Short mmCIF file of C-alpha atoms and ligand atoms in Angstrom, two decimals:
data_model
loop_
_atom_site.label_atom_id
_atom_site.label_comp_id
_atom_site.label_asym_id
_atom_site.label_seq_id
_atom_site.Cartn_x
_atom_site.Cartn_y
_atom_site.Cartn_z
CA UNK A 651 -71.98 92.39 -19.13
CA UNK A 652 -70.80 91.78 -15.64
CA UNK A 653 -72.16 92.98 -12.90
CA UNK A 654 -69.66 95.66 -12.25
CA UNK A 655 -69.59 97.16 -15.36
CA UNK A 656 -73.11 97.17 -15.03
CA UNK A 657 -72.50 99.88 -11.50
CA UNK A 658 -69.88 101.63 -13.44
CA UNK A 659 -72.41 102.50 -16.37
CA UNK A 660 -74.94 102.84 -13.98
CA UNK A 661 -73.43 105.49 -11.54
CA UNK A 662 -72.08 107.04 -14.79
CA UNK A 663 -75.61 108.00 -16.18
CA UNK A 664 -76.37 108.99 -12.97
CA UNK A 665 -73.37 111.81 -12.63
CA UNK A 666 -74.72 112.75 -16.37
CA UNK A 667 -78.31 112.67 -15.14
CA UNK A 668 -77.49 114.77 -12.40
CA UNK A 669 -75.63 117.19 -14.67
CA UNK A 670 -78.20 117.63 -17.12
CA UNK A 671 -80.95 118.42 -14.37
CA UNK A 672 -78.34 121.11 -12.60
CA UNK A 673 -77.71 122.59 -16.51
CA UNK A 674 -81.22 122.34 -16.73
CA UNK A 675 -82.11 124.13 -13.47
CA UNK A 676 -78.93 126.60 -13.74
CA UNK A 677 -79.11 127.64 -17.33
CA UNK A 678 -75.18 125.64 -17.97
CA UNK A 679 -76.31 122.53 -19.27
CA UNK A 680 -72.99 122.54 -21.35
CA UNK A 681 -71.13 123.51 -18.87
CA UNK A 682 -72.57 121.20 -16.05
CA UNK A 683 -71.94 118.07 -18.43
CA UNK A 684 -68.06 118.52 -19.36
CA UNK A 685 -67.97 119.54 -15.21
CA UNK A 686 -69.21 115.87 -14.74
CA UNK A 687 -66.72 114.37 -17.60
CA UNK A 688 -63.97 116.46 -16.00
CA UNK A 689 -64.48 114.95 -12.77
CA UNK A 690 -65.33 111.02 -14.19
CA UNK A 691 -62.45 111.12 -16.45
CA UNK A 692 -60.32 112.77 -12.77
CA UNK A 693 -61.58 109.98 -10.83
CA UNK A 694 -60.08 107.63 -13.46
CA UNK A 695 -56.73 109.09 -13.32
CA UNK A 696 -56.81 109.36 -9.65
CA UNK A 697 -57.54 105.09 -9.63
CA UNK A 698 -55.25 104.80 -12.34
CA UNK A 699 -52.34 106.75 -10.33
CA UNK A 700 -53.03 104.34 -7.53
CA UNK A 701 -52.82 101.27 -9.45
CA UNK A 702 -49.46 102.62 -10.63
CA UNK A 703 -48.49 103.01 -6.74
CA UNK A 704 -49.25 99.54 -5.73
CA UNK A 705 -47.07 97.83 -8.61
CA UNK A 706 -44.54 99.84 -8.02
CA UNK A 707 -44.63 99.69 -4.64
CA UNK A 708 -44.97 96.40 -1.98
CA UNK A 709 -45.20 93.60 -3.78
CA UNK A 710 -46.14 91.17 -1.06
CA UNK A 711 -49.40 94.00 -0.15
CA UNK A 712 -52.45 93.19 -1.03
CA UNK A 713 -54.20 95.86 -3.75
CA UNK A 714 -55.80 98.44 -2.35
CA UNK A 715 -59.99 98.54 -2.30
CA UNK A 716 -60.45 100.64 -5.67
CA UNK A 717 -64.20 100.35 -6.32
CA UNK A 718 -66.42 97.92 -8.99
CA UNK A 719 -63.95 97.37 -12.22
CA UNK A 720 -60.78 98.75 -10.65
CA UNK A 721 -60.84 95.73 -8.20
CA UNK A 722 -61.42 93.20 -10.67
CA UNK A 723 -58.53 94.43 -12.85
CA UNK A 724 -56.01 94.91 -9.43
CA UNK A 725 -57.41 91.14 -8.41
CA UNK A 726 -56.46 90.00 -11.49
CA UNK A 727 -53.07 91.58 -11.22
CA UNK A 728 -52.30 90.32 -8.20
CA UNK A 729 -53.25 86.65 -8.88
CA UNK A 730 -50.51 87.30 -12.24
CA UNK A 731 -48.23 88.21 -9.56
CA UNK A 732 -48.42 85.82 -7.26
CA UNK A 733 -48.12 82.88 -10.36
CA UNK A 734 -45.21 85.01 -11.55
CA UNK A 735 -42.96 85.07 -8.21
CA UNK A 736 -44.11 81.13 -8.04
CA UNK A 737 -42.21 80.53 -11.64
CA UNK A 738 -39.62 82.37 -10.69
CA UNK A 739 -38.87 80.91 -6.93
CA UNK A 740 -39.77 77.77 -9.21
CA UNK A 741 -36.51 78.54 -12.06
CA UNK A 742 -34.47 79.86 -9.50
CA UNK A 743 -34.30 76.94 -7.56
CA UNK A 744 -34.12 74.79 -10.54
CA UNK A 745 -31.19 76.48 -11.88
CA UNK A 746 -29.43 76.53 -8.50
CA UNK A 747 -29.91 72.42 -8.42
CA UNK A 748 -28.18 72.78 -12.04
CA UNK A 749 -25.36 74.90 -11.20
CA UNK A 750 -24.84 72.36 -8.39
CA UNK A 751 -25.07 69.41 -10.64
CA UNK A 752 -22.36 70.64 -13.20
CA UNK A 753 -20.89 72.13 -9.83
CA UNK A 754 -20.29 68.49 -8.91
CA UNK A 755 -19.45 67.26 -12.63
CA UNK A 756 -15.64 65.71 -12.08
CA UNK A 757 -15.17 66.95 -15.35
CA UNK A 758 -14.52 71.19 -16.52
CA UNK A 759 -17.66 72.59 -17.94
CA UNK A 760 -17.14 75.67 -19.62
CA UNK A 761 -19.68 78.29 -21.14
CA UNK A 762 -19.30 80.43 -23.72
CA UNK A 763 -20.66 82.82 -25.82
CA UNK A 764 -21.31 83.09 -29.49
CA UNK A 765 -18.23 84.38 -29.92
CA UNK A 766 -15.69 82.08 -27.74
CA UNK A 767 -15.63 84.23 -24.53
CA UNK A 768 -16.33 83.09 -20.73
CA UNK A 769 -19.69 83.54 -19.48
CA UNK A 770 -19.66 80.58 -16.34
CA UNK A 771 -17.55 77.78 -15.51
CA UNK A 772 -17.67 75.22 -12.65
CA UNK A 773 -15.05 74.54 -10.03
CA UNK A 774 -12.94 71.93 -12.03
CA UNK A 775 -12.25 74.49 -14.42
CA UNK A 776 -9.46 75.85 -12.07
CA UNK A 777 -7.77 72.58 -11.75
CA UNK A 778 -7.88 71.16 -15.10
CA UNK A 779 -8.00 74.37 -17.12
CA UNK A 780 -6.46 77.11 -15.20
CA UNK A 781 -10.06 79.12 -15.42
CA UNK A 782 -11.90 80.82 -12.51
CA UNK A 783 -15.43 82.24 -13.05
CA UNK A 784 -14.95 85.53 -11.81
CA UNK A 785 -11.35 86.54 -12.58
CA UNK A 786 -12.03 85.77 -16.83
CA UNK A 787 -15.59 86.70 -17.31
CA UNK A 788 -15.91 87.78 -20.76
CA UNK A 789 -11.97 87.08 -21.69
CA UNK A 790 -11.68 84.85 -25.17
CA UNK A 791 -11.86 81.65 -24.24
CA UNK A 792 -8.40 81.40 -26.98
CA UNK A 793 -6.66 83.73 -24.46
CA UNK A 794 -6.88 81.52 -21.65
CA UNK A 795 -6.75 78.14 -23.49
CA UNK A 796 -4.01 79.04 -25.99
CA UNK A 797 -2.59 74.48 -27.13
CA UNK A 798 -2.46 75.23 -31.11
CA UNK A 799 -4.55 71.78 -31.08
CA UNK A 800 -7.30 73.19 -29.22
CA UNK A 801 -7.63 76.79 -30.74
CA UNK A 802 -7.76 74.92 -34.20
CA UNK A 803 -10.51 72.95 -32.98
CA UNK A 804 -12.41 75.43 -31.62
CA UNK A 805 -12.45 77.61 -34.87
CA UNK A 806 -13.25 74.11 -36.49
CA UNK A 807 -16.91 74.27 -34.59
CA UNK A 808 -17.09 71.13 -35.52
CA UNK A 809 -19.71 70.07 -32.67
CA UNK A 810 -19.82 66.34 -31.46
CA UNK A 811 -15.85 65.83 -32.30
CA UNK A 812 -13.01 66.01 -29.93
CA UNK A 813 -9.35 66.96 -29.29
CA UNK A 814 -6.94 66.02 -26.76
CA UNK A 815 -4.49 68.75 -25.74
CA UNK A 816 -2.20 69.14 -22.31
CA UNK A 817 -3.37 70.92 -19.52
CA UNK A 818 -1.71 73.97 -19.04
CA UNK A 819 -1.86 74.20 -15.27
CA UNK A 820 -0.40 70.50 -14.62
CA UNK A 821 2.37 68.73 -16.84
CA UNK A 822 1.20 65.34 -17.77
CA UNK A 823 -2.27 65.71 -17.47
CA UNK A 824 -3.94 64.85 -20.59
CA UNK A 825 -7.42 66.48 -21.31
CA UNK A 826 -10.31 65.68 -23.79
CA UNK A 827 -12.17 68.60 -25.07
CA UNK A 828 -15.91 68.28 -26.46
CA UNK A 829 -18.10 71.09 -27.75
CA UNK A 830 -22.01 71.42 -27.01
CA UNK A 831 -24.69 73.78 -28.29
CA UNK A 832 -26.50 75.32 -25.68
CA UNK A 833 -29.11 77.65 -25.12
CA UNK A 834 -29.12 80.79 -27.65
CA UNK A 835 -25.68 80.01 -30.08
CA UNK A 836 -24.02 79.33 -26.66
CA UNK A 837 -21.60 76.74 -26.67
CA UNK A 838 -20.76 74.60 -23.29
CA UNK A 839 -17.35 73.19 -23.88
CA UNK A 840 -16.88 69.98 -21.28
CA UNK A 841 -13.02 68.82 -20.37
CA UNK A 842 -11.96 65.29 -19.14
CA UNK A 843 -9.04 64.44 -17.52
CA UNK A 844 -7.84 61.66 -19.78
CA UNK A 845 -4.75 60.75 -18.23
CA UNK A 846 -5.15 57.79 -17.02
CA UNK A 847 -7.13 55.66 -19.50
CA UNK A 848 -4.09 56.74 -22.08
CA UNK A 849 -1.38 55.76 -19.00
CA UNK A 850 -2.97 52.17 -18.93
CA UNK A 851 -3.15 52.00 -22.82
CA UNK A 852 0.50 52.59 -22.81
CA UNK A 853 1.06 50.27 -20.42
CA UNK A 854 -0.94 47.86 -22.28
CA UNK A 855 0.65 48.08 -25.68
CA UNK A 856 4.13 48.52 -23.90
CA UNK A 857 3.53 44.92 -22.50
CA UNK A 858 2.34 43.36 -25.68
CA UNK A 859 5.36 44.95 -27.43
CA UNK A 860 7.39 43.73 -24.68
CA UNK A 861 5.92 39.92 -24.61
CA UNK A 862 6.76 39.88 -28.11
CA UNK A 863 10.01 41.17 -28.42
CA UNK A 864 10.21 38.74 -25.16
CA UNK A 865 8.95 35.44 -27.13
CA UNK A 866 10.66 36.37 -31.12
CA UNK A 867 14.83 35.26 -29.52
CA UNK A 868 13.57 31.62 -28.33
CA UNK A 869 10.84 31.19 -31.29
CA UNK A 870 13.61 31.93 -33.75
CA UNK A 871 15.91 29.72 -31.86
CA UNK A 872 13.39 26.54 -31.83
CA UNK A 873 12.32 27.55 -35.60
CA UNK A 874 16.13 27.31 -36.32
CA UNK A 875 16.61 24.17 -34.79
CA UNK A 876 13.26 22.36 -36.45
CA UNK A 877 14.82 23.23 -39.79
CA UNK A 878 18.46 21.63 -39.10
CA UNK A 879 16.54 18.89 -38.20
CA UNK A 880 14.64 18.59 -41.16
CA UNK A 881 17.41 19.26 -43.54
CA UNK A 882 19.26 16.36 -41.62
CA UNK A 883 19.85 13.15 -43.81
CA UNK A 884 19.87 10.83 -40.33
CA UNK A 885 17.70 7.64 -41.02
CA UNK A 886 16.49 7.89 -37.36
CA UNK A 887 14.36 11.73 -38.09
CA UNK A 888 12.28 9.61 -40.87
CA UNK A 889 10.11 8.80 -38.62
CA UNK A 890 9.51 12.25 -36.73
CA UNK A 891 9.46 14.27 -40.33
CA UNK A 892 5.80 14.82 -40.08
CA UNK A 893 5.42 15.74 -36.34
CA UNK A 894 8.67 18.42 -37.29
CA UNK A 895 7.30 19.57 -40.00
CA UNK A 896 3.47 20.41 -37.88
CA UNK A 897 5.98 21.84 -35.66
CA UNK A 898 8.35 24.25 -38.19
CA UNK A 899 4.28 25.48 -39.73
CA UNK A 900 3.45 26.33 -36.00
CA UNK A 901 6.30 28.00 -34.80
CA UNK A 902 6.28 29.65 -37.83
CA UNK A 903 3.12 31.09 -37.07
CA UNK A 904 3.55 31.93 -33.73
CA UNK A 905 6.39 34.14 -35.76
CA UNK A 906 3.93 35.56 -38.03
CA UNK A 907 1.79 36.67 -35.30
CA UNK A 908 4.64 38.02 -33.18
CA UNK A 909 6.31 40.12 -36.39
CA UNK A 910 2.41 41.16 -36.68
CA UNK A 911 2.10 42.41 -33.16
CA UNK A 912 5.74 44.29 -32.93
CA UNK A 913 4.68 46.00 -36.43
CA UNK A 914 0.84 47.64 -34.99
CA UNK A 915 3.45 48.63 -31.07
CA UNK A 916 5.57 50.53 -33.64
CA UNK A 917 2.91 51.62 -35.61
CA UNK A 918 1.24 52.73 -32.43
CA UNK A 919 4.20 54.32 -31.08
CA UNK A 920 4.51 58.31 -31.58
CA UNK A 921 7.94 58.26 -31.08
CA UNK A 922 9.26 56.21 -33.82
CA UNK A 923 7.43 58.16 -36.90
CA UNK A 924 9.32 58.29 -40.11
CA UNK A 925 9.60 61.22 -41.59
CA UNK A 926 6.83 61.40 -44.71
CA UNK A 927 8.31 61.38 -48.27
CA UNK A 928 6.48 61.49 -51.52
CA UNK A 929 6.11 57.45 -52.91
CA UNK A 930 5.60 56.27 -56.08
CA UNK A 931 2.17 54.47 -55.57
CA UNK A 932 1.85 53.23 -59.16
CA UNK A 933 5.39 51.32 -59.06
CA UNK A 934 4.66 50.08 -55.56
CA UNK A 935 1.20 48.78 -56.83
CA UNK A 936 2.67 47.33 -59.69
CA UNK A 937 4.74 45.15 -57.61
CA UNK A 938 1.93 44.50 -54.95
CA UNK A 939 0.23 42.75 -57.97
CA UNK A 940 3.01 40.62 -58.76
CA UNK A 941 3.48 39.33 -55.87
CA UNK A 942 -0.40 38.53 -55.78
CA UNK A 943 0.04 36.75 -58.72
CA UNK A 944 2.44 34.64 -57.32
CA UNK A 945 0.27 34.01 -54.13
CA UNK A 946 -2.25 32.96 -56.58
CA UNK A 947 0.14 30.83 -58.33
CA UNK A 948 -2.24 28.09 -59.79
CA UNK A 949 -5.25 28.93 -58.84
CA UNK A 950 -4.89 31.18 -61.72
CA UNK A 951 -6.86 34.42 -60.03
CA UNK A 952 -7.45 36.93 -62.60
CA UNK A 953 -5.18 40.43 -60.96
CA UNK A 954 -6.08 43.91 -62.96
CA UNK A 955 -4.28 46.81 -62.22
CA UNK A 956 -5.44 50.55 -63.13
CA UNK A 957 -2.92 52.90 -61.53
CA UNK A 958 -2.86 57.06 -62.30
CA UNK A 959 1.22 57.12 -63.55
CA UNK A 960 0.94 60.72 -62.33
CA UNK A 961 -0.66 60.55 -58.95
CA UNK A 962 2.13 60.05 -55.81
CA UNK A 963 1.48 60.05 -52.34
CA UNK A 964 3.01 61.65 -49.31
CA UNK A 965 3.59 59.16 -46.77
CA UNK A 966 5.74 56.11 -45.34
CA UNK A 967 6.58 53.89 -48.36
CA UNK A 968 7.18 50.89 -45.88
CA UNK A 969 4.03 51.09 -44.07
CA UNK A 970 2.28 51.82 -47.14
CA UNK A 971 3.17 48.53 -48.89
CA UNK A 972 2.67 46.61 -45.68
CA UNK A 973 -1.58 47.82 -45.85
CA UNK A 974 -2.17 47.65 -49.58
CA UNK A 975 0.10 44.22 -49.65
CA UNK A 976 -2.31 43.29 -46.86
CA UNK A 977 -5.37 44.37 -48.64
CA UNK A 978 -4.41 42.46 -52.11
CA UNK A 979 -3.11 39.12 -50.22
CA UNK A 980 -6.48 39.19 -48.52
CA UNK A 981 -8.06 39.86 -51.63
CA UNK A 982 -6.36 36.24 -53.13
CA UNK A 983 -6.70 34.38 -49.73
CA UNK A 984 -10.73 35.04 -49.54
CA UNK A 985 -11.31 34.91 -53.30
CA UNK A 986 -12.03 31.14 -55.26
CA UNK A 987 -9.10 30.16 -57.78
CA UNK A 988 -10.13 32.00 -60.72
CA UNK A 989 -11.70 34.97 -59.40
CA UNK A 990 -11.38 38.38 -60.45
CA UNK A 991 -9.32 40.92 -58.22
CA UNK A 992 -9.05 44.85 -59.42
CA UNK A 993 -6.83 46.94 -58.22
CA UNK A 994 -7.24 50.80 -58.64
CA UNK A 995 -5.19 53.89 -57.61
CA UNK A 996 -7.19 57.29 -58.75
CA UNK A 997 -7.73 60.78 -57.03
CA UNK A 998 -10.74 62.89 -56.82
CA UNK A 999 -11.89 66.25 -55.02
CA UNK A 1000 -12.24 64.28 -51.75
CA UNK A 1001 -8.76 62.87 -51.94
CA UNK A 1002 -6.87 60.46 -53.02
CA UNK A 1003 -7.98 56.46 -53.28
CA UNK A 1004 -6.82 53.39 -53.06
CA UNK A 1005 -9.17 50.60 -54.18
CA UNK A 1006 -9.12 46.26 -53.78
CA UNK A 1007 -11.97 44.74 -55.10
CA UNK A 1008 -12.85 40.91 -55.57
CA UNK A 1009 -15.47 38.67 -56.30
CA UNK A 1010 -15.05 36.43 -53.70
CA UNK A 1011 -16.68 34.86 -50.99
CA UNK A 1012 -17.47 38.46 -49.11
CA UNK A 1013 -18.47 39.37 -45.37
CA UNK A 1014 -21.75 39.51 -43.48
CA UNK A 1015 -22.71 42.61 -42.97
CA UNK A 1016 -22.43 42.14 -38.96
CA UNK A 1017 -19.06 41.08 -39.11
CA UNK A 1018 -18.24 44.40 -41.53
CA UNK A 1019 -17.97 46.89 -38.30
CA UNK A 1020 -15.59 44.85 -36.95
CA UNK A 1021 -12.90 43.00 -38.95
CA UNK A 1022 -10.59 45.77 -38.43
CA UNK A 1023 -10.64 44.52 -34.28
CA UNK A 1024 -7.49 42.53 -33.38
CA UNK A 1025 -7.65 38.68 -34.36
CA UNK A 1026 -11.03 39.24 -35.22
CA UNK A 1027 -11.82 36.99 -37.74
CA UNK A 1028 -14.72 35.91 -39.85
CA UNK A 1029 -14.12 31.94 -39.81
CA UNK A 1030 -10.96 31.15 -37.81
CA UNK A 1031 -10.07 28.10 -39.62
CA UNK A 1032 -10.30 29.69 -42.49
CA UNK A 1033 -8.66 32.70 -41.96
CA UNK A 1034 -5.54 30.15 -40.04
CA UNK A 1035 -5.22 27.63 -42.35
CA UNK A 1036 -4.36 30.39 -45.22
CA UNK A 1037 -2.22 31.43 -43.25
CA UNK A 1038 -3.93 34.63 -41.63
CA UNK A 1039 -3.48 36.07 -38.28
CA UNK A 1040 -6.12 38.08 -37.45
CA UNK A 1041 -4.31 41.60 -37.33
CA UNK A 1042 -3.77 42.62 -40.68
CA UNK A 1043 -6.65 44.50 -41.45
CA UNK A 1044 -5.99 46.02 -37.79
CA UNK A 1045 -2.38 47.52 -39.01
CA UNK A 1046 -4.06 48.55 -42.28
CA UNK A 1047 -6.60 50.92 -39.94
CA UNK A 1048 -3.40 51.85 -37.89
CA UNK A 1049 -1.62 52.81 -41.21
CA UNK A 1050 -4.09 55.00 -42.89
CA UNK A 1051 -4.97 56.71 -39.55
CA UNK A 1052 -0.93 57.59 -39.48
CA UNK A 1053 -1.55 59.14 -42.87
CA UNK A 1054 -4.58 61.25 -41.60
CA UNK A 1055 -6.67 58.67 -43.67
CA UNK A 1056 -9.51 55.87 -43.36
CA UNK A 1057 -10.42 52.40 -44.28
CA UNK A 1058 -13.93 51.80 -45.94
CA UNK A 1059 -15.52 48.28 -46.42
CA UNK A 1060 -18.32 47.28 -48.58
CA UNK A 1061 -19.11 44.08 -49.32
CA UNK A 1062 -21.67 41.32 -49.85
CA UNK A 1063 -21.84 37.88 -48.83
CA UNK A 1064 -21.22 35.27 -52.18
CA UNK A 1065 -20.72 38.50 -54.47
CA UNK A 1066 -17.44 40.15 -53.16
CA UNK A 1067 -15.83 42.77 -50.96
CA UNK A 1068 -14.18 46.26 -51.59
CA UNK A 1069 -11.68 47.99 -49.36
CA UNK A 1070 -11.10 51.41 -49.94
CA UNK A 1071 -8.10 53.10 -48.55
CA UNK A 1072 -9.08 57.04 -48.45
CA UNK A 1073 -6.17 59.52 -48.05
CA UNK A 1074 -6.49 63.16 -47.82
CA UNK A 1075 -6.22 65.39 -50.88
CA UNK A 1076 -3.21 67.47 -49.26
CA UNK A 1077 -1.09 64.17 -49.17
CA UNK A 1078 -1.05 64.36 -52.99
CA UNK A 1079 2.35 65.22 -54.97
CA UNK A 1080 3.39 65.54 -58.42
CA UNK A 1081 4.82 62.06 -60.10
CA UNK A 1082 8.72 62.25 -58.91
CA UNK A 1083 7.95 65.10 -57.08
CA UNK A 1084 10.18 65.72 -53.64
CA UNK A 1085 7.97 68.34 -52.39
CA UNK A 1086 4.51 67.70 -52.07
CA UNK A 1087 2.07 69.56 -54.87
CA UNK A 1088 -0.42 71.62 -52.14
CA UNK A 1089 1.51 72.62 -49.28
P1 ADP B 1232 -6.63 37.44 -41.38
O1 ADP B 1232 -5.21 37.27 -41.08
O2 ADP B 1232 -7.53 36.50 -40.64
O3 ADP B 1232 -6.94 37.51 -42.83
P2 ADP B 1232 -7.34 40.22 -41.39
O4 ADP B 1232 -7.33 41.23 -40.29
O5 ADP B 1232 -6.52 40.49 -42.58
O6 ADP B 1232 -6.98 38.86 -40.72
O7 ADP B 1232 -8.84 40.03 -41.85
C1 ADP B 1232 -9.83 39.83 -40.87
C2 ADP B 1232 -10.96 38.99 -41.44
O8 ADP B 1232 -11.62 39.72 -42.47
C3 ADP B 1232 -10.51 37.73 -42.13
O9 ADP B 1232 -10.39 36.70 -41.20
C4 ADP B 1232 -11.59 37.48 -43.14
O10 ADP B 1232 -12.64 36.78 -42.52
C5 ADP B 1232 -12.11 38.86 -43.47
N1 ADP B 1232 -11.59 39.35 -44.76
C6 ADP B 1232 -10.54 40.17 -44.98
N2 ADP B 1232 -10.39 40.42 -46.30
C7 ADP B 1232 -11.38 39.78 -46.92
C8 ADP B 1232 -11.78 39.65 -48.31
N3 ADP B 1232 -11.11 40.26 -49.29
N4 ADP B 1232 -12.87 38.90 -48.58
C9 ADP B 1232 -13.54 38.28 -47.59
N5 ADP B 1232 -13.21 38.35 -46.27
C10 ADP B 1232 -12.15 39.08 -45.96
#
């Protein structure tokens, strides 16, 4: 026991002591002892109503002196006291450093609350967004922010993606919109201004589109002119046929690669969208294989074909041959003579699929993640020298992301490859069909 529980017992057996010997002496013994409970049990209250006092009262004053017990307990208090204002001097000045941080941020930062509306958001909110802290506290954030794009993506809650939408307080800025968890089913929505990384990329593919367009008049011209040559019967060309003819397979190229590059502008290009229209896969497969087998021609590749003779696909029937020609030609370029190449058209509750599988000579898997990169290529000489230019698989991403859909790649080095084109289910229609089936 400590020592001043000890006094406290000790100067209560006194009080009762004393109140049995005055009952005693009196004749009240009964009424001497509740007297002396009466006035512990009052003395008790009286510290109690004092402790109450202090806490409510100063909080920087010490406690006041309270006798053995009483001061332990106050001392006790006031050391929780002091730790507690610590912490919170401690949090406050932490939080204050945060606020100044995402203060400072160059991008909007946004916070909301389990249900969408404005709790806090930083001084580039106003600039980019059109939001001030004070003035739409607690408004819906889809009342302030109301691009169809980004209402749609924030009912998505799809956390970790992101949308692009116009801001609405500047014309031509382009923002990027992300969406965070935080704290207690809080979200923190974060803003970029995007502009200018998309004005360069325009720039960039307007002066690739504009180099090529530049280069196809004179490459045309020159690949004219090697072929007069060739066809020309004059004794004195006998002796240049070979060098012209190294020539006519280079230009050529140089052709290929420039028709390759003006197809992934356009395909990059917004403007020029065709309108979508439902396209008979099956026929258009059936005539992708054909031409495989002519590719093929003697090397006698062995071309399957498994097509649903129902299952149609709204889309671009031009681009559409261009990727799964690509896929198939690949398919014979990178497969032995003799090898087996399947082609399969099917749907299922994810969507709708197109599949190219061979048993040829396959990819590394480190190569995999990246064969879809402009002219990246496997083996260079291998890829030229069949004629490849290093972008086909790159306007076969281009394609299927026009058609809301995705390339997957499996494959395994010496066994084979599989390219999967993956379409959504909504782009399905009916066999000669001229609405689509789900919309
Ligand atoms: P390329 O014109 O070089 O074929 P692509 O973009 O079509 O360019 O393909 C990129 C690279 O991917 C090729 O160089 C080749 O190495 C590899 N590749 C594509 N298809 C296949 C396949 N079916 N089997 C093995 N490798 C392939």
């Amino acid at each position: 026991m400590s020592p001043s529980w000890r006094i406290v017992w000790r100067q209560l057996t006194l009080l009762f002591l004393a109140a049995a010997l005055l009952g005693g002496i009196t004749g009240y013994l009964l009424l001497c002892l509740l007297l002396a409970a009466l006035s512990s049990l009052g003395w008790q209250l009286w510290r109690l109503h004092r402790l109450d006092q202090w806490l409510d009262g100063d909080r920087e004053a010490g406690p006041p002196p309270a006798g053995p017990v009483w001061d332990g307990i106050q001392a006790h208090i006031a050391r929780l006291r002091r730790q507690n204002r610590k912490r919170k001097r401690k949090l406050s000045r932490l939080l204050e450093q945060f606020q100044q941080a995402i203060a400072a941020l160059p991008d909007a930062a946004v916070l909301l609350t389990e249900d969408d509306k404005l709790l806090w958001c930083n001084d580039r909110s106003r600039p980019l967004l059109g939001l001030a802290a004070g003035r739409d506290h607690g408004l819906p954030i889809t009342h302030l922010l109301r691009h169809p794009d980004f209402v749609a993506f924030l009912n998505q809650r799809r956390n970790g993606d992101s949308v692009e939408f116009s801001s609405p307080v500047e014309d031509g800025l382009l923002l990027s919109a992300r969406i965070a968890p935080y704290g207690k089913k809080q979200r923190l929505l974060l803003a970029t201004d995007i502009s200018r990384v998309r004005r360069l990329e325009q720039m960039r593919r307007e002066f690739v589109a504009n180099v090529s367009h530049e280069l196809r008049t004179p490459l045309t011209v020159i690949a004219g002119y090697l072929e007069t040559l060739l066809d020309s019967d004059d004794p004195a060309l006998t002796l240049w046929e070979q060098p012209l003819r190294r020539m006519q397979q280079q230009s050529g190229r140089m052709l290929h690669i420039i028709e390759d590059l003006l197809l992934l502008a356009r395909l990059e290009s917004q403007k020029e969208r065709a309108p979508f229209k439902p396209v008979a896969v099956p026929a258009l497969l059936a005539d992708i294989a054909e031409d495989a087998i002519a590719i093929s021609g003697d090397q006698g590749h062995q071309i399957s074909m498994v097509a649903d003779p129902g299952l149609w696909l709204l889309g671009c029937e031009k681009e559409l041959r261009s990727a799964f020609a690509n896929l198939a030609n690949n398919a014979v370029r990178y497969t032995p003579a003799g090898g087996q190449i399947d082609l399969r058209w099917f749907a299922d509750e994810q969507g709708l699929h197109l599949v190219v599988a061979d048993n040829g000579e396959g990819i590394a898997p480190q190569h995999v993640p990246r064969l879809t990169e402009r002219f990246y290529r496997v083996n260079r000489d291998r890829s030229r020298s069949s004629g490849g230019t290093g972008l086909g698989l790159s306007i076969v991403k281009h394609i299927l992301n026009n058609h809301g859909g995705q390339l997957r790649i499996e494959s395994e080095l010496g066994a084979g490859s599989v390219f999967t084109c993956d379409f959504p289910p909504e782009l399905r229609v009916a066999s000669g069909c001229s609405e689509p089936e789900s919309r």
